[in-house]
Short mmCIF file of C-alpha atoms in Angstrom, two decimals:
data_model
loop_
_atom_site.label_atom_id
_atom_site.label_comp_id
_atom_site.label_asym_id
_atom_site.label_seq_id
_atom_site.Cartn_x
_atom_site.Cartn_y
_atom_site.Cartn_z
CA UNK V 1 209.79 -138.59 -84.26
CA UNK V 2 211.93 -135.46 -83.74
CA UNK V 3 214.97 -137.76 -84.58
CA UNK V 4 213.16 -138.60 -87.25
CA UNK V 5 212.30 -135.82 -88.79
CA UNK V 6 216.29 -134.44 -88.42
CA UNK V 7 217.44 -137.63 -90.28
CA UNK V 8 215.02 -136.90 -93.04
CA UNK V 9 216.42 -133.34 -92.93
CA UNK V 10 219.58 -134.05 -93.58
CA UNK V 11 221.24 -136.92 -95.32
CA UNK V 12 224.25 -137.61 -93.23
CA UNK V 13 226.68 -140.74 -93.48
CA UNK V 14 226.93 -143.24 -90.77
CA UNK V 15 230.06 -141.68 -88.95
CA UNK V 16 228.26 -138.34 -88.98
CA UNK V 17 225.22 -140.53 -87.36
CA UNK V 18 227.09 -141.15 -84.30
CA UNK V 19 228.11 -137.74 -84.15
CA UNK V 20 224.65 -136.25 -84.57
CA UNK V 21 222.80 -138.67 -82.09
CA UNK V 22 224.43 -137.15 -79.49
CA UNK V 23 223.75 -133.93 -80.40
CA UNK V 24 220.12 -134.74 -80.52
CA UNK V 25 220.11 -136.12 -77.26
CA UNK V 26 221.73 -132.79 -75.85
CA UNK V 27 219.02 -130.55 -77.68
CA UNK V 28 216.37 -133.25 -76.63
CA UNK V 29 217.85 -132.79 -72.84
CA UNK V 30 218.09 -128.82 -72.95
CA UNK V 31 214.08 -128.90 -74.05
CA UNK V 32 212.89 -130.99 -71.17
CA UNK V 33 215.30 -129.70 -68.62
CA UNK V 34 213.37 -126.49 -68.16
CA UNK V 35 209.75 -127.76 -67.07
CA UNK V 36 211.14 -130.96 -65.39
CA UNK V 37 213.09 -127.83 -63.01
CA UNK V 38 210.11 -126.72 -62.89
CA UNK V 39 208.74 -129.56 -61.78
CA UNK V 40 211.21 -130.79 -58.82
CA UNK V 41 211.14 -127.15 -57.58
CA UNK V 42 206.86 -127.81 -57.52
CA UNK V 43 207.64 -131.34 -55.63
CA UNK V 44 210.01 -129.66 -53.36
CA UNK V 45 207.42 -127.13 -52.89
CA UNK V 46 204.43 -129.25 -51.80
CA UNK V 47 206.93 -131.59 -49.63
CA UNK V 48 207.52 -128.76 -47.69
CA UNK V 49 204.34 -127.63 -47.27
CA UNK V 50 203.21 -130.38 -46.49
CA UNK V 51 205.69 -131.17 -43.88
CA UNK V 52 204.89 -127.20 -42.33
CA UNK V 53 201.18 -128.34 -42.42
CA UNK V 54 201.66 -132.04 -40.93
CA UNK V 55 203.43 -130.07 -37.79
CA UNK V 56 200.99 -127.19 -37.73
CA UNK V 57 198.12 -130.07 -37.31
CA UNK V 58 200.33 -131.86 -34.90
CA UNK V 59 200.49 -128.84 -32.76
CA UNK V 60 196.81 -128.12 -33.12
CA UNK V 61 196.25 -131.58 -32.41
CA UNK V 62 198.35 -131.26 -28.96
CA UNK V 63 197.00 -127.91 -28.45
CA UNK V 64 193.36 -129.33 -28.55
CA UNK V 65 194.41 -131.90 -26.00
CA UNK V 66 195.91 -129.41 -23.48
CA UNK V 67 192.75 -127.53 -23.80
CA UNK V 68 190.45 -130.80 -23.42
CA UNK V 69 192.78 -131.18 -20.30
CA UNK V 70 191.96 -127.61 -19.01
CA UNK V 71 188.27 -127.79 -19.77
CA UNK V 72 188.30 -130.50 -17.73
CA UNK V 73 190.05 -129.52 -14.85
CA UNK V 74 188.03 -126.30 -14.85
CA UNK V 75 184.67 -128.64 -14.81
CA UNK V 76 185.97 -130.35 -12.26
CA UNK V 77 187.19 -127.41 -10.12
CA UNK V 78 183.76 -125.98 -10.63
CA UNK V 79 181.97 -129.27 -9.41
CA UNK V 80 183.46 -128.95 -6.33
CA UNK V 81 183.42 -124.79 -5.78
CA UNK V 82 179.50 -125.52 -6.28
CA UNK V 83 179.35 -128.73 -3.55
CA UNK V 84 181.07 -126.39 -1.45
CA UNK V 85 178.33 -123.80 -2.14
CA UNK V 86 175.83 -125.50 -2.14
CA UNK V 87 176.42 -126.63 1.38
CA UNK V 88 177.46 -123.71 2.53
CA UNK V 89 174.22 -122.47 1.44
CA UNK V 90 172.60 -125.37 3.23
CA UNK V 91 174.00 -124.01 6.28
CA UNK V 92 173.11 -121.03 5.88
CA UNK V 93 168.90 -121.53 5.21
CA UNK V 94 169.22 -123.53 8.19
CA UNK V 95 170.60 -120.98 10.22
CA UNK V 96 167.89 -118.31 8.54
CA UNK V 97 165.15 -120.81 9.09
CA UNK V 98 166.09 -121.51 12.58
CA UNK V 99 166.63 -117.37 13.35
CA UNK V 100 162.99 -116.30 11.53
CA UNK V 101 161.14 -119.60 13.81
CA UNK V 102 163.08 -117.93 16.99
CA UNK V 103 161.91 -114.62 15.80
CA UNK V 104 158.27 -115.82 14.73
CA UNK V 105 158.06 -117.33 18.10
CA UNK V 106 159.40 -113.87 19.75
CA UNK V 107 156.39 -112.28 18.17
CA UNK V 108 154.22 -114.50 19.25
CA UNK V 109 155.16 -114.71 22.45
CA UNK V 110 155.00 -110.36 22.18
CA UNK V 111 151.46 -110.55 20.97
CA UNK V 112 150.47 -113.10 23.58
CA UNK V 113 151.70 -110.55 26.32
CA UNK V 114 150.66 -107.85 24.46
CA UNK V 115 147.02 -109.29 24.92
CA UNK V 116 147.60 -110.33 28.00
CA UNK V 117 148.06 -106.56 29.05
CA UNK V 118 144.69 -105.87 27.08
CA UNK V 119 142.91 -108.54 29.03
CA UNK V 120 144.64 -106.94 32.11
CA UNK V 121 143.43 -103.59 31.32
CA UNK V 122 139.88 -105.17 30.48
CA UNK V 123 139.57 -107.02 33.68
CA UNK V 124 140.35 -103.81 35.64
CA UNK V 125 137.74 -102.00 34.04
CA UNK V 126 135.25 -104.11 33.85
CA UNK V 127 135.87 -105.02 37.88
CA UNK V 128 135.15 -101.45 38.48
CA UNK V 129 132.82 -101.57 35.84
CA UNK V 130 130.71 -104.28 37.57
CA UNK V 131 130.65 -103.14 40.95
CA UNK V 132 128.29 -100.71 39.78
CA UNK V 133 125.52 -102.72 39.04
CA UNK V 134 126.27 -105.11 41.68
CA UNK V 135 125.73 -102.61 44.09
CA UNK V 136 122.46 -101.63 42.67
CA UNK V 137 121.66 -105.03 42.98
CA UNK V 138 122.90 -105.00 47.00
CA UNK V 139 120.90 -101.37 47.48
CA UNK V 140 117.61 -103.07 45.80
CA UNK V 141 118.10 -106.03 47.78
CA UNK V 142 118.20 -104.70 50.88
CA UNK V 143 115.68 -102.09 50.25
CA UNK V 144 113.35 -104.79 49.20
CA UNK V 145 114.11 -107.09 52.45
CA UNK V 146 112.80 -104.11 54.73
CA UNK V 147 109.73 -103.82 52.49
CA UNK V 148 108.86 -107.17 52.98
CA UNK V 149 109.14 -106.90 56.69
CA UNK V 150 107.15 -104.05 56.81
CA UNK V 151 104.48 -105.64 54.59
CA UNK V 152 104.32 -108.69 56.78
CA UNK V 153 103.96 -106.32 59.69
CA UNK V 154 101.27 -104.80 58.35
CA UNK V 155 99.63 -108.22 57.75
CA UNK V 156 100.17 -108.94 61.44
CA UNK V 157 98.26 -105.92 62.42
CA UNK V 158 94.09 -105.96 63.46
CA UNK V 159 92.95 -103.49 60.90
CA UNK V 160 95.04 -103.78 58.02
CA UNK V 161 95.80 -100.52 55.68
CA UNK V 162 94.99 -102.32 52.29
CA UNK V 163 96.37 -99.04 50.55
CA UNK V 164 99.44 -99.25 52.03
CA UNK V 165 100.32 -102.64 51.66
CA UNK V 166 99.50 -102.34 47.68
CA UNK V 167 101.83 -99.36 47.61
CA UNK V 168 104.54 -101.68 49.41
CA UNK V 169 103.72 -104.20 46.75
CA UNK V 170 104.39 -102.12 44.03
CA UNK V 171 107.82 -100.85 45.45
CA UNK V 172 108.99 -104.21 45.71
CA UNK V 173 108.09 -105.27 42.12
CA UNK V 174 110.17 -102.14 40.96
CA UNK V 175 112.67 -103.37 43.57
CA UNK V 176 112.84 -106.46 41.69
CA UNK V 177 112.74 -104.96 37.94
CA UNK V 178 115.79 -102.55 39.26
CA UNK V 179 117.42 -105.96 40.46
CA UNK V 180 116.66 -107.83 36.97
CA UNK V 181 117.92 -104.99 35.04
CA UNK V 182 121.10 -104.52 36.54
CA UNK V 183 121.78 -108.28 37.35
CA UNK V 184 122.22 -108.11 32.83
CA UNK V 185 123.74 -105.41 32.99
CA UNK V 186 126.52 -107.55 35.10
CA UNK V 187 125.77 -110.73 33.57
CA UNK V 188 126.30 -108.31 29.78
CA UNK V 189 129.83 -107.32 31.29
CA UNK V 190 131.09 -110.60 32.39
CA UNK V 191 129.95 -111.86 28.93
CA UNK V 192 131.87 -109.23 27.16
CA UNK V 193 134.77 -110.10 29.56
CA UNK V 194 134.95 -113.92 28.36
CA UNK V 195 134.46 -113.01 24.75
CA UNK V 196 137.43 -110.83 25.15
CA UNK V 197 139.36 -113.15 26.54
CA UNK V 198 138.69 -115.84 24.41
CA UNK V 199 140.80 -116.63 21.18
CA UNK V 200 138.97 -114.98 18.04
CA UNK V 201 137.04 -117.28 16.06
CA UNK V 202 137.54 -115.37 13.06
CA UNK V 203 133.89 -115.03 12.11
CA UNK V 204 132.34 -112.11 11.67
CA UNK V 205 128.72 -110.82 13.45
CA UNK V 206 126.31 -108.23 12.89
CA UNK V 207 126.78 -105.53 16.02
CA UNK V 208 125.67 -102.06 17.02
CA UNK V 209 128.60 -99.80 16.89
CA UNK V 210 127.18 -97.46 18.84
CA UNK V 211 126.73 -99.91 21.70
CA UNK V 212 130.19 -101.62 21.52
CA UNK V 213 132.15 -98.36 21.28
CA UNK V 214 130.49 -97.00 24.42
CA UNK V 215 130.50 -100.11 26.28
CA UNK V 216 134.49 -100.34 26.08
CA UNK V 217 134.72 -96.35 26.89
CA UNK V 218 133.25 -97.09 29.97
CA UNK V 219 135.03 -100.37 30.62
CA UNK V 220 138.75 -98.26 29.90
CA UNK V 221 137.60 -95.34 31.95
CA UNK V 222 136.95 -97.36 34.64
CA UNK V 223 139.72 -99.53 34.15
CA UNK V 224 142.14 -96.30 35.05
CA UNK V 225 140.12 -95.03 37.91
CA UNK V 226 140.73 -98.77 39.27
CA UNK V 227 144.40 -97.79 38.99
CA UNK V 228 143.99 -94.35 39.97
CA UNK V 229 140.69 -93.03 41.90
CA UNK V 230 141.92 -89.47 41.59
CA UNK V 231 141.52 -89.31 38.14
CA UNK V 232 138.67 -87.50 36.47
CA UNK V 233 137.90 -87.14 32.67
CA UNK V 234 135.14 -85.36 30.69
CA UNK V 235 133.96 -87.62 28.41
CA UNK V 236 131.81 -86.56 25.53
CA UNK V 237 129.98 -89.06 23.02
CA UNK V 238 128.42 -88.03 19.76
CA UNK V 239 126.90 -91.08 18.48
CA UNK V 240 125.37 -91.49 14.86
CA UNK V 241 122.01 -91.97 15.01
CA UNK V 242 121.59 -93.74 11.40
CA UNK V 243 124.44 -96.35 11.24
CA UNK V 244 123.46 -99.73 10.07
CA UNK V 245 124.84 -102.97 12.10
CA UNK V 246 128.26 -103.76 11.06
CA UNK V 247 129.72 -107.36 9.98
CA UNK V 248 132.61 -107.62 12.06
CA UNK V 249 134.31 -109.67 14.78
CA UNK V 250 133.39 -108.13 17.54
CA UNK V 251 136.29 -109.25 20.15
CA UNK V 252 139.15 -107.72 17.76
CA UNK V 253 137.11 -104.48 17.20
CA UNK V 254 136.56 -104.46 21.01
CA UNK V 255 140.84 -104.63 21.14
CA UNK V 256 141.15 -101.49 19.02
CA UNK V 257 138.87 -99.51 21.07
CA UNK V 258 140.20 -100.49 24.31
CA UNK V 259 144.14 -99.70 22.60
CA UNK V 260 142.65 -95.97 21.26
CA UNK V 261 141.04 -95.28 24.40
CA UNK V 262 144.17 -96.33 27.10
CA UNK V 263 146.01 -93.91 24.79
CA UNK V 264 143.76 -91.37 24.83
CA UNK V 265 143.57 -91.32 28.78
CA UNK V 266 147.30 -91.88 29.07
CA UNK V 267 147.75 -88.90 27.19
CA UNK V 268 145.32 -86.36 28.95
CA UNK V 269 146.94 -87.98 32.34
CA UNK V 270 150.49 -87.59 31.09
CA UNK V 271 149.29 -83.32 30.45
CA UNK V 272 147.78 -83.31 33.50
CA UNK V 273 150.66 -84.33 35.81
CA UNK V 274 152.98 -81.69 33.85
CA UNK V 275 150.28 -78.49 33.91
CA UNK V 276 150.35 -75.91 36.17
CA UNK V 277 147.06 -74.32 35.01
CA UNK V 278 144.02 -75.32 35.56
CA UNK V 279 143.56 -78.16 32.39
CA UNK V 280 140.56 -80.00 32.42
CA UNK V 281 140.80 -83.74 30.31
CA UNK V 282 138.71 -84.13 27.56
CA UNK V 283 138.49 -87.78 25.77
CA UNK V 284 135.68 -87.16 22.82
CA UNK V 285 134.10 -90.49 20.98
CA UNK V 286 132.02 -89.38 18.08
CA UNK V 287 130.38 -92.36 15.28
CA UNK V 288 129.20 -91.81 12.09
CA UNK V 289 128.58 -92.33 8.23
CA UNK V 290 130.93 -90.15 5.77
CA UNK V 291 131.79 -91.08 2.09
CA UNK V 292 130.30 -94.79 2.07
CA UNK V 293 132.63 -95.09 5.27
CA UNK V 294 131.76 -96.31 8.91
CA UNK V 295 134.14 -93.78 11.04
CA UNK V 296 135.21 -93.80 15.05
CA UNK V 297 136.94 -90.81 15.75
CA UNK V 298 138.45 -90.89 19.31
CA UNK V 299 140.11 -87.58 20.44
CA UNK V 300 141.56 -86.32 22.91
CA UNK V 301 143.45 -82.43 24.33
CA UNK V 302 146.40 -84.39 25.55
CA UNK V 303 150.19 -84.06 25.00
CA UNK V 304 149.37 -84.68 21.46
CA UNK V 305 152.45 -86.20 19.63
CA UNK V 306 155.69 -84.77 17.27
CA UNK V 307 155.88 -85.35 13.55
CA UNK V 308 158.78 -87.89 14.42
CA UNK V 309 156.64 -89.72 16.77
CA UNK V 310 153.27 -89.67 14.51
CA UNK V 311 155.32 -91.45 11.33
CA UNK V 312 156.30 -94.27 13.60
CA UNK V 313 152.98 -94.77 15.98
CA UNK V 314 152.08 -97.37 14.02
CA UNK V 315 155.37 -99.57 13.75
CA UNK V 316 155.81 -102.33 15.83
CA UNK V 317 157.82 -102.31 19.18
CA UNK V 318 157.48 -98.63 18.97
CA UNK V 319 156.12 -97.05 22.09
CA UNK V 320 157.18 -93.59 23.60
CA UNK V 321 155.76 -94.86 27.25
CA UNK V 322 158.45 -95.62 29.81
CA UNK V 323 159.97 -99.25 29.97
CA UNK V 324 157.46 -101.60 31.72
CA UNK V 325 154.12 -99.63 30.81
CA UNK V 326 154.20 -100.55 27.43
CA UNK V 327 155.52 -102.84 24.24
CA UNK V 328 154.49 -100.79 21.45
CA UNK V 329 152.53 -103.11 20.15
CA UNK V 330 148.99 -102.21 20.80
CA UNK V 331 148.36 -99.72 18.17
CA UNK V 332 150.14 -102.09 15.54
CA UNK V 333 148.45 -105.06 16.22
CA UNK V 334 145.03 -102.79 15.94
CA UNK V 335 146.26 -101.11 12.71
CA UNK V 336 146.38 -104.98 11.56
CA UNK V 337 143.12 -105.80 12.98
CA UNK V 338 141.68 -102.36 10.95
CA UNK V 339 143.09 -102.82 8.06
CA UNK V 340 144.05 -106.57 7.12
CA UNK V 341 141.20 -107.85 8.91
CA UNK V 342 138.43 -105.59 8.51
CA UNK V 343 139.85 -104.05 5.41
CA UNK V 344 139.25 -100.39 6.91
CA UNK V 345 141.99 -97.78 7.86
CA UNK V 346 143.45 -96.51 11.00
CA UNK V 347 145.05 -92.50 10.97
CA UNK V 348 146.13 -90.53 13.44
CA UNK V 349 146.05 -86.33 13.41
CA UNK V 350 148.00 -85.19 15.65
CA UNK V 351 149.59 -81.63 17.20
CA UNK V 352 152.36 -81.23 19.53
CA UNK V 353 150.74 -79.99 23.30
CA UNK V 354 147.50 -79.51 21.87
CA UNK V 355 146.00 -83.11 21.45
CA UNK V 356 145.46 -86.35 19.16
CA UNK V 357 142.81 -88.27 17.45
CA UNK V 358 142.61 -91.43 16.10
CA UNK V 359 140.12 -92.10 13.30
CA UNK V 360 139.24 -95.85 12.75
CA UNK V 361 137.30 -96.16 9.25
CA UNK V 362 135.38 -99.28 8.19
CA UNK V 363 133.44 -100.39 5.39
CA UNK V 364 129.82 -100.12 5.25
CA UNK V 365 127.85 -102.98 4.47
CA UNK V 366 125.23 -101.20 2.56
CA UNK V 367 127.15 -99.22 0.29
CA UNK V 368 128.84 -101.16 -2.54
#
């Protein structure tokens, strides 16, 4: 067209044709040369980024591998630091498990000895305890044999003093009464003795405080004089004259008292073998109702105890007697007894030289 358009322009012959074709052709060559530059340089362009992109995928490509590879290996290195772990902790449960059965069966074997001493300190007592009324019952006995000889003799005898023989009659039925009584008393202490000694059902009974704390005073008193007849102690007893019966389990409370009281004495003894003047021992057992509360309050004027000593008296294993009289476990197995069995309290007031008291508190089954 644009040939065209310059032949229609200008009216040339046929030689100046083949000069002006040419020409043409250069001007048509200059007008496409520019963009078609253009063009290539654009080509070159996008070859090269492409061939910068093609090796940047490549290495992102290989880079993804390598880290495949890594992730891997680091899965796999993990897998085995946790088999190794996990038997290593394997190990060591079994070696924890093993150590807290050897210690569980430590304690028990403890608490079975520490018993064992209670029982021991019980059996004392209440040997000393019994011969009391067993004499009584020997004394009676006797007494009564001689009355019935001299009753028979004065059967035997021509005129008979009818008087005298009711008066004999009447001795030996109080004889007898005397022999009854005491014969429970005995027959109530051996009782006591076997409940003690017998594993505790767990099941709870209505009892007279009043009666059970005195009858263990006198069992531990006793059980000490056993060990030493020397040994003399004031004991004073304020009992509460209005407490109801108490649901407990009899056989554990009797444990407590028996552990409060062999302290108590061991403490007045312990002052009294280091005083030069003249100290007289004083154990005190007082009962009562305070604040909806049951309380036994044993005290005593013995060596009384440290601050040191007071924060610990209740820990297990902890014991300030000498090695072989105790395993300072008595007052912690009672301090369980009070307070995870009964679901009382068990304190301690205390001053250094002048004396202790422990103060047992239970709940009282009328107040809600």
């Amino acid at each position: 067209m644009l040939m065209g358009i310059l032949v229609g322009k200008y009216k040339m012959s046929a030689a100046e044709d083949w000069v002006m074709i040419p020409m043409v052709m250069l001007v048509l060559l200059a007008m496409f040369s520019i963009p078609l530059g253009l063009s290539l340089s654009l080509v070159r362009d996008y070859a090269r980024t492409y061939r910068t992109l093609q090796k940047k995928l490549q290495e992102v490509e290989q880079l993804s591998a390598q880290a495949m590879i890594q992730e891997q290996e680091k899965q796999q290195l993990l897998a085995r630091q946790n088999e190794v772990l996990e038997h290593q902790v394997a190990d060591r449960t079994a070696e924890l498990t093993k150590s807290l059965s050897d210690l569980q069966r430590t304690q028990q074997q403890l608490i079975q000895k520490e018993k064992m001493a209670s029982l021991g300190e019980l059996t004392a007592g209440i040997a000393h305890e019994i011969q009391n009324p067993l004499n009584f019952v020997n004394n009676f006995s006797e007494v009564s044999d001689e009355l019935v000889d001299e009753l028979r003799a004065e059967q035997h005898k021509p005129v008979r003093d009818t008087g005298l023989e009711t008066e004999l009659l009447d001795d030996l039925k109080q004889n007898l009464q005397k022999i009854t009584q005491h014969g429970k008393r005995a027959s109530a202490i051996v009782k006591g003795m076997l409940e003690h000694s017998r594993s505790s059902s767990g099941e709870h009974q209505s009892i007279n405080l009043n009666a059970l704390a005195d009858e263990y005073l006198q069992i531990a008193y006793q059980g000490l004089r056993a060990k030493d007849k020397g040994f003399t102690v004031e004991l004073a007893t304020d009992f509460g004259a209005d407490l109801p019966l108490l649901e407990v389990i009899p056989q554990e409370i009797g444990r407590v008292l028996l552990n409060v009281y062999n302290n108590a004495f061991y403490a007045v003894r312990q002052k009294q073998k280091t005083t030069n003047f003249d100290y007289r021992p004083k154990v005190a057992l007082q009962t009562r109702q305070e604040n909806g509360r049951i309380l036994i309050r044993v005290s005593d004027n013995g060596t009384g105890m440290p601050e040191s000593v007071k924060e610990k008296i209740f820990q297990p294993f902890f014991t300030t007697k000498p090695t072989g009289e105790g395993t300072g476990l008595g007052l912690s197995l009672s301090y369980d007894i009070i307070t995870n069995g009964h679901g009382g309290s068990l304190l301690v007031e205390s001053q250094e030289g002048e004396g202790s008291a422990f103060i047992i508190e239970l709940p009282n089954p009328g107040v809600e």
